[in-house]
Amino acid sequence: MAWGEIQMVDFSLFMVFSVLETTAMFFLIFRMFKIDIFFKEILFAGAIMAFVSFVLRNDYGFVYVDILLQFLLMFLFMWLIIRIHLLYAVILTGVAYQCYLLIQSVYLIIMSQFGLFESTIPYITETSTYILQTISAVSVFILASYIKKKRTGFDFVPDSPRRKIPMHLKSRDLHLFLLTLPSPIIFIITLHMVETLSSYYLAIPVIYVLFLFCFLFVSYKKDWEDANRNDL
């Protein structure tokens, strides 16, 4: 097979599995917060994000730049295309990545124990990478379907993107924002841990569990407070 054909195959596979991952994250976060699913918009966002990611990683090797840009692109798509309130677009983006990376980090550790990965995160197109992406995405789709089936999730994301959100120190919205804001930095730190300190990468899921536990606790408190306020 010619080099150009190999590159095209790598590009096609990268696009397919990256769009699969992005779609899974959108589905999960929309199910968690009872937001309607926008299939065309999600696929469009996934394709754009995957293409940008491939160029940055494959052509320039800018892995960490790509991570930050992926967060930014998902936020912009939620805010400008899905029309989610700016503050909640930030919150939902952070939670989407925290949930997905928790699941993926568990699978990464399991696969590493079987010798499929060594002490580095796979950045290039490999079969093991596609396996990791597939099982992570499928697990997220199953979780999203379970949330939908049980009719659970949170109701506090406002319908209007222009609604004024109070941001005082006791505001639950501010607490949620602060819990999700460090998500890209945590992701970069954990990637660095996996690359350089293999004996510590088992702590990665613990980090995500702690953040998600705090987020879910605050979210339930906010949902409960909003429900009581509406009943008055």
mmCIF file of C-alpha atoms in Angstrom:
data_model
loop_
_atom_site.group_PDB
_atom_site.id
_atom_site.type_symbol
_atom_site.label_atom_id
_atom_site.label_comp_id
_atom_site.label_asym_id
_atom_site.label_seq_id
_atom_site.Cartn_x
_atom_site.Cartn_y
_atom_site.Cartn_z
ATOM 1 C CA MET A 1 0.000 0.000 0.000
ATOM 2 C CA ALA A 2 1.373 3.426 -0.961
ATOM 3 C CA TRP A 3 2.295 5.912 1.770
ATOM 4 C CA GLY A 4 -0.490 8.249 0.690
ATOM 5 C CA GLU A 5 -3.042 5.448 0.958
ATOM 6 C CA ILE A 6 -1.768 4.530 4.426
ATOM 7 C CA GLN A 7 -2.140 8.142 5.546
ATOM 8 C CA MET A 8 -5.688 8.265 4.171
ATOM 9 C CA VAL A 9 -6.607 5.073 6.033
ATOM 10 C CA ASP A 10 -5.097 6.452 9.255
ATOM 11 C CA PHE A 11 -6.983 9.716 8.765
ATOM 12 C CA SER A 12 -10.277 7.935 8.100
ATOM 13 C CA LEU A 13 -9.932 5.672 11.137
ATOM 14 C CA PHE A 14 -8.912 8.590 13.344
ATOM 15 C CA MET A 15 -11.967 10.568 12.215
ATOM 16 C CA VAL A 16 -14.393 7.685 12.758
ATOM 17 C CA PHE A 17 -13.240 6.823 16.270
ATOM 18 C CA SER A 18 -12.797 10.443 17.342
ATOM 19 C CA VAL A 19 -16.324 11.307 16.204
ATOM 20 C CA LEU A 20 -17.548 8.223 18.082
ATOM 21 C CA GLU A 21 -15.925 9.485 21.285
ATOM 22 C CA THR A 22 -17.207 13.028 20.904
ATOM 23 C CA THR A 23 -20.728 11.816 20.149
ATOM 24 C CA ALA A 24 -20.648 9.621 23.252
ATOM 25 C CA MET A 25 -19.640 12.585 25.422
ATOM 26 C CA PHE A 26 -22.419 14.771 24.023
ATOM 27 C CA PHE A 27 -24.989 12.003 24.522
ATOM 28 C CA LEU A 28 -23.930 11.420 28.118
ATOM 29 C CA ILE A 29 -23.957 15.064 29.144
ATOM 30 C CA PHE A 30 -27.292 15.740 27.428
ATOM 31 C CA ARG A 31 -28.861 12.746 29.153
ATOM 32 C CA MET A 32 -27.416 13.803 32.515
ATOM 33 C CA PHE A 33 -28.962 17.262 32.210
ATOM 34 C CA LYS A 34 -32.164 16.309 30.338
ATOM 35 C CA ILE A 35 -31.294 18.247 27.192
ATOM 36 C CA ASP A 36 -32.722 17.273 23.817
ATOM 37 C CA ILE A 37 -30.354 15.339 21.535
ATOM 38 C CA PHE A 38 -29.329 17.236 18.382
ATOM 39 C CA PHE A 39 -27.982 14.489 16.116
ATOM 40 C CA LYS A 40 -26.871 16.598 13.143
ATOM 41 C CA GLU A 41 -25.263 19.249 15.311
ATOM 42 C CA ILE A 42 -23.433 16.626 17.382
ATOM 43 C CA LEU A 43 -22.059 14.863 14.300
ATOM 44 C CA PHE A 44 -20.997 18.187 12.794
ATOM 45 C CA ALA A 45 -19.242 19.200 16.009
ATOM 46 C CA GLY A 46 -17.576 15.795 16.281
ATOM 47 C CA ALA A 47 -16.269 15.960 12.705
ATOM 48 C CA ILE A 48 -14.805 19.450 13.151
ATOM 49 C CA MET A 49 -13.188 18.542 16.469
ATOM 50 C CA ALA A 50 -11.758 15.306 15.055
ATOM 51 C CA PHE A 51 -10.268 17.040 12.013
ATOM 52 C CA VAL A 52 -8.613 19.740 14.125
ATOM 53 C CA SER A 53 -7.293 17.082 16.510
ATOM 54 C CA PHE A 54 -5.802 15.010 13.683
ATOM 55 C CA VAL A 55 -3.980 17.993 12.181
ATOM 56 C CA LEU A 56 -2.559 19.154 15.510
ATOM 57 C CA ARG A 57 -1.454 15.687 16.629
ATOM 58 C CA ASN A 58 -0.401 14.086 13.366
ATOM 59 C CA ASP A 59 1.109 17.047 11.502
ATOM 60 C CA TYR A 60 2.485 19.138 14.355
ATOM 61 C CA GLY A 61 2.646 16.872 17.415
ATOM 62 C CA PHE A 62 0.833 19.480 19.537
ATOM 63 C CA VAL A 63 -0.896 17.060 21.895
ATOM 64 C CA TYR A 64 -1.402 19.436 24.809
ATOM 65 C CA VAL A 65 -2.506 22.277 22.541
ATOM 66 C CA ASP A 66 -5.033 19.886 21.039
ATOM 67 C CA ILE A 67 -6.409 19.001 24.478
ATOM 68 C CA LEU A 68 -7.025 22.652 25.341
ATOM 69 C CA LEU A 69 -8.508 23.364 21.929
ATOM 70 C CA GLN A 70 -10.865 20.367 22.165
ATOM 71 C CA PHE A 71 -12.268 21.744 25.413
ATOM 72 C CA LEU A 72 -12.679 25.160 23.795
ATOM 73 C CA LEU A 73 -14.388 23.754 20.696
ATOM 74 C CA MET A 74 -16.857 21.650 22.685
ATOM 75 C CA PHE A 75 -17.687 24.684 24.816
ATOM 76 C CA LEU A 76 -18.230 26.846 21.719
ATOM 77 C CA PHE A 77 -20.452 24.252 20.064
ATOM 78 C CA MET A 78 -22.604 23.930 23.189
ATOM 79 C CA TRP A 79 -22.836 27.688 23.595
ATOM 80 C CA LEU A 80 -23.227 28.894 20.006
ATOM 81 C CA ILE A 81 -24.871 25.950 18.210
ATOM 82 C CA ILE A 82 -26.840 24.087 20.895
ATOM 83 C CA ARG A 83 -27.583 27.480 22.520
ATOM 84 C CA ILE A 84 -26.806 26.474 26.085
ATOM 85 C CA HIS A 85 -26.193 29.292 28.554
ATOM 86 C CA LEU A 86 -22.533 30.393 28.497
ATOM 87 C CA LEU A 87 -21.873 29.471 32.140
ATOM 88 C CA TYR A 88 -23.506 26.070 31.793
ATOM 89 C CA ALA A 89 -21.719 25.425 28.509
ATOM 90 C CA VAL A 90 -18.479 25.642 30.504
ATOM 91 C CA ILE A 91 -19.862 23.417 33.257
ATOM 92 C CA LEU A 92 -21.246 20.781 30.895
ATOM 93 C CA THR A 93 -18.022 20.662 28.876
ATOM 94 C CA GLY A 94 -15.948 20.077 31.998
ATOM 95 C CA VAL A 95 -18.273 17.383 33.321
ATOM 96 C CA ALA A 96 -18.428 15.626 29.947
ATOM 97 C CA TYR A 97 -14.660 15.250 29.876
ATOM 98 C CA GLN A 98 -14.388 14.289 33.533
ATOM 99 C CA CYS A 99 -16.977 11.508 33.149
ATOM 100 C CA TYR A 100 -15.529 10.220 29.905
ATOM 101 C CA LEU A 101 -11.922 10.314 31.082
ATOM 102 C CA LEU A 102 -12.812 8.529 34.310
ATOM 103 C CA ILE A 103 -14.224 5.629 32.304
ATOM 104 C CA GLN A 104 -11.381 5.682 29.792
ATOM 105 C CA SER A 105 -8.673 5.852 32.459
ATOM 106 C CA VAL A 106 -10.076 2.711 34.103
ATOM 107 C CA TYR A 107 -9.946 0.851 30.788
ATOM 108 C CA LEU A 108 -6.466 2.225 30.130
ATOM 109 C CA ILE A 109 -5.200 0.843 33.429
ATOM 110 C CA ILE A 110 -6.811 -2.547 32.775
ATOM 111 C CA MET A 111 -5.332 -2.746 29.275
ATOM 112 C CA SER A 112 -1.945 -1.631 30.561
ATOM 113 C CA GLN A 113 -1.950 -4.484 33.051
ATOM 114 C CA PHE A 114 -2.328 -6.888 30.125
ATOM 115 C CA GLY A 115 0.556 -5.278 28.268
ATOM 116 C CA LEU A 116 -1.504 -3.538 25.587
ATOM 117 C CA PHE A 117 -0.088 -0.187 26.678
ATOM 118 C CA GLU A 118 3.152 0.561 28.457
ATOM 119 C CA SER A 119 3.633 3.781 30.441
ATOM 120 C CA THR A 120 2.477 6.223 27.789
ATOM 121 C CA ILE A 121 -0.833 7.380 26.438
ATOM 122 C CA PRO A 122 -1.128 6.375 22.760
ATOM 123 C CA TYR A 123 -1.131 9.492 20.605
ATOM 124 C CA ILE A 124 -0.895 7.896 17.173
ATOM 125 C CA THR A 125 -3.220 5.630 15.264
ATOM 126 C CA GLU A 126 -2.883 2.107 16.660
ATOM 127 C CA THR A 127 -5.229 -0.841 17.007
ATOM 128 C CA SER A 128 -4.984 -0.649 20.796
ATOM 129 C CA THR A 129 -5.974 3.012 20.642
ATOM 130 C CA TYR A 130 -9.083 2.179 18.639
ATOM 131 C CA ILE A 131 -9.993 -0.602 21.071
ATOM 132 C CA LEU A 132 -9.669 1.801 23.995
ATOM 133 C CA GLN A 133 -11.775 4.430 22.226
ATOM 134 C CA THR A 134 -14.449 1.917 21.250
ATOM 135 C CA ILE A 135 -14.962 0.293 24.641
ATOM 136 C CA SER A 136 -14.914 3.707 26.330
ATOM 137 C CA ALA A 137 -17.499 5.154 23.936
ATOM 138 C CA VAL A 138 -19.737 2.070 24.101
ATOM 139 C CA SER A 139 -19.658 2.188 27.907
ATOM 140 C CA VAL A 140 -20.635 5.861 27.840
ATOM 141 C CA PHE A 141 -23.514 5.185 25.427
ATOM 142 C CA ILE A 142 -24.748 2.418 27.741
ATOM 143 C CA LEU A 143 -24.534 4.755 30.737
ATOM 144 C CA ALA A 144 -26.399 7.492 28.849
ATOM 145 C CA SER A 145 -29.115 5.006 27.860
ATOM 146 C CA TYR A 146 -29.420 3.844 31.467
ATOM 147 C CA ILE A 147 -29.839 7.442 32.659
ATOM 148 C CA LYS A 148 -32.540 7.974 30.033
ATOM 149 C CA LYS A 149 -34.310 4.716 30.923
ATOM 150 C CA LYS A 150 -34.353 5.539 34.636
ATOM 151 C CA ARG A 151 -35.488 9.114 33.877
ATOM 152 C CA THR A 152 -32.875 10.501 36.191
ATOM 153 C CA GLY A 153 -30.586 13.491 35.761
ATOM 154 C CA PHE A 154 -30.609 17.188 36.613
ATOM 155 C CA ASP A 155 -33.136 19.878 35.642
ATOM 156 C CA PHE A 156 -31.346 23.084 36.545
ATOM 157 C CA VAL A 157 -29.788 23.995 33.180
ATOM 158 C CA PRO A 158 -31.840 27.047 32.059
ATOM 159 C CA ASP A 159 -33.722 26.992 28.762
ATOM 160 C CA SER A 160 -32.760 30.563 27.905
ATOM 161 C CA PRO A 161 -29.111 31.276 26.973
ATOM 162 C CA ARG A 162 -29.593 34.876 28.162
ATOM 163 C CA ARG A 163 -30.827 34.138 31.662
ATOM 164 C CA LYS A 164 -28.944 36.010 34.382
ATOM 165 C CA ILE A 165 -27.147 33.621 36.759
ATOM 166 C CA PRO A 166 -26.250 34.810 40.298
ATOM 167 C CA MET A 167 -22.546 34.334 41.028
ATOM 168 C CA HIS A 168 -22.131 35.175 44.719
ATOM 169 C CA LEU A 169 -19.917 33.074 46.999
ATOM 170 C CA LYS A 170 -22.782 30.844 48.160
ATOM 171 C CA SER A 171 -24.109 30.288 44.658
ATOM 172 C CA ARG A 172 -24.318 26.628 43.626
ATOM 173 C CA ASP A 173 -23.690 27.753 40.054
ATOM 174 C CA LEU A 174 -20.359 29.247 41.073
ATOM 175 C CA HIS A 175 -19.431 26.058 42.933
ATOM 176 C CA LEU A 176 -20.240 23.936 39.868
ATOM 177 C CA PHE A 177 -18.261 26.290 37.662
ATOM 178 C CA LEU A 178 -15.197 26.105 39.917
ATOM 179 C CA LEU A 179 -15.385 22.293 40.071
ATOM 180 C CA THR A 180 -15.338 21.930 36.291
ATOM 181 C CA LEU A 181 -13.021 24.794 35.327
ATOM 182 C CA PRO A 182 -9.765 22.885 36.088
ATOM 183 C CA SER A 183 -10.794 19.914 33.887
ATOM 184 C CA PRO A 184 -8.352 20.543 30.994
ATOM 185 C CA ILE A 185 -5.486 21.220 33.405
ATOM 186 C CA ILE A 186 -6.223 18.017 35.328
ATOM 187 C CA PHE A 187 -6.331 16.104 32.053
ATOM 188 C CA ILE A 188 -2.926 17.445 30.999
ATOM 189 C CA ILE A 189 -1.423 16.680 34.413
ATOM 190 C CA THR A 190 -2.725 13.111 34.361
ATOM 191 C CA LEU A 191 -1.363 12.579 30.851
ATOM 192 C CA HIS A 192 2.016 13.778 32.069
ATOM 193 C CA MET A 193 1.791 11.416 35.046
ATOM 194 C CA VAL A 194 1.106 8.480 32.759
ATOM 195 C CA GLU A 195 4.064 9.384 30.554
ATOM 196 C CA THR A 196 6.662 10.046 33.234
ATOM 197 C CA LEU A 197 5.515 8.491 36.518
ATOM 198 C CA SER A 198 3.989 5.144 35.640
ATOM 199 C CA SER A 199 3.851 4.058 39.287
ATOM 200 C CA TYR A 200 1.403 6.899 40.041
ATOM 201 C CA TYR A 201 -0.994 6.689 37.128
ATOM 202 C CA LEU A 202 -3.301 4.438 39.161
ATOM 203 C CA ALA A 203 -4.311 7.635 40.958
ATOM 204 C CA ILE A 204 -5.895 9.029 37.787
ATOM 205 C CA PRO A 205 -9.371 7.491 38.299
ATOM 206 C CA VAL A 206 -9.292 8.557 41.945
ATOM 207 C CA ILE A 207 -8.755 12.182 40.920
ATOM 208 C CA TYR A 208 -11.734 12.101 38.578
ATOM 209 C CA VAL A 209 -13.917 10.289 41.115
ATOM 210 C CA LEU A 210 -13.237 12.974 43.732
ATOM 211 C CA PHE A 211 -14.126 15.812 41.369
ATOM 212 C CA LEU A 212 -17.230 14.041 40.065
ATOM 213 C CA PHE A 213 -18.394 13.159 43.568
ATOM 214 C CA CYS A 214 -18.174 16.823 44.580
ATOM 215 C CA PHE A 215 -19.907 17.872 41.371
ATOM 216 C CA LEU A 216 -22.770 15.393 41.794
ATOM 217 C CA PHE A 217 -23.201 16.395 45.437
ATOM 218 C CA VAL A 218 -23.468 20.092 44.568
ATOM 219 C CA SER A 219 -25.738 19.292 41.602
ATOM 220 C CA TYR A 220 -28.169 17.324 43.755
ATOM 221 C CA LYS A 221 -28.184 20.146 46.303
ATOM 222 C CA LYS A 222 -28.940 22.685 43.578
ATOM 223 C CA ASP A 223 -31.688 20.529 42.052
ATOM 224 C CA TRP A 224 -33.264 20.093 45.483
ATOM 225 C CA GLU A 225 -33.072 23.820 46.283
ATOM 226 C CA ASP A 226 -34.534 24.790 42.895
ATOM 227 C CA ALA A 227 -37.380 22.279 43.305
ATOM 228 C CA ASN A 228 -38.235 23.627 46.766
ATOM 229 C CA ARG A 229 -38.074 27.206 45.484
ATOM 230 C CA ASN A 230 -40.496 26.401 42.668
ATOM 231 C CA ASP A 231 -42.922 24.769 45.105
ATOM 232 C CA LEU A 232 -43.186 27.922 47.193
#
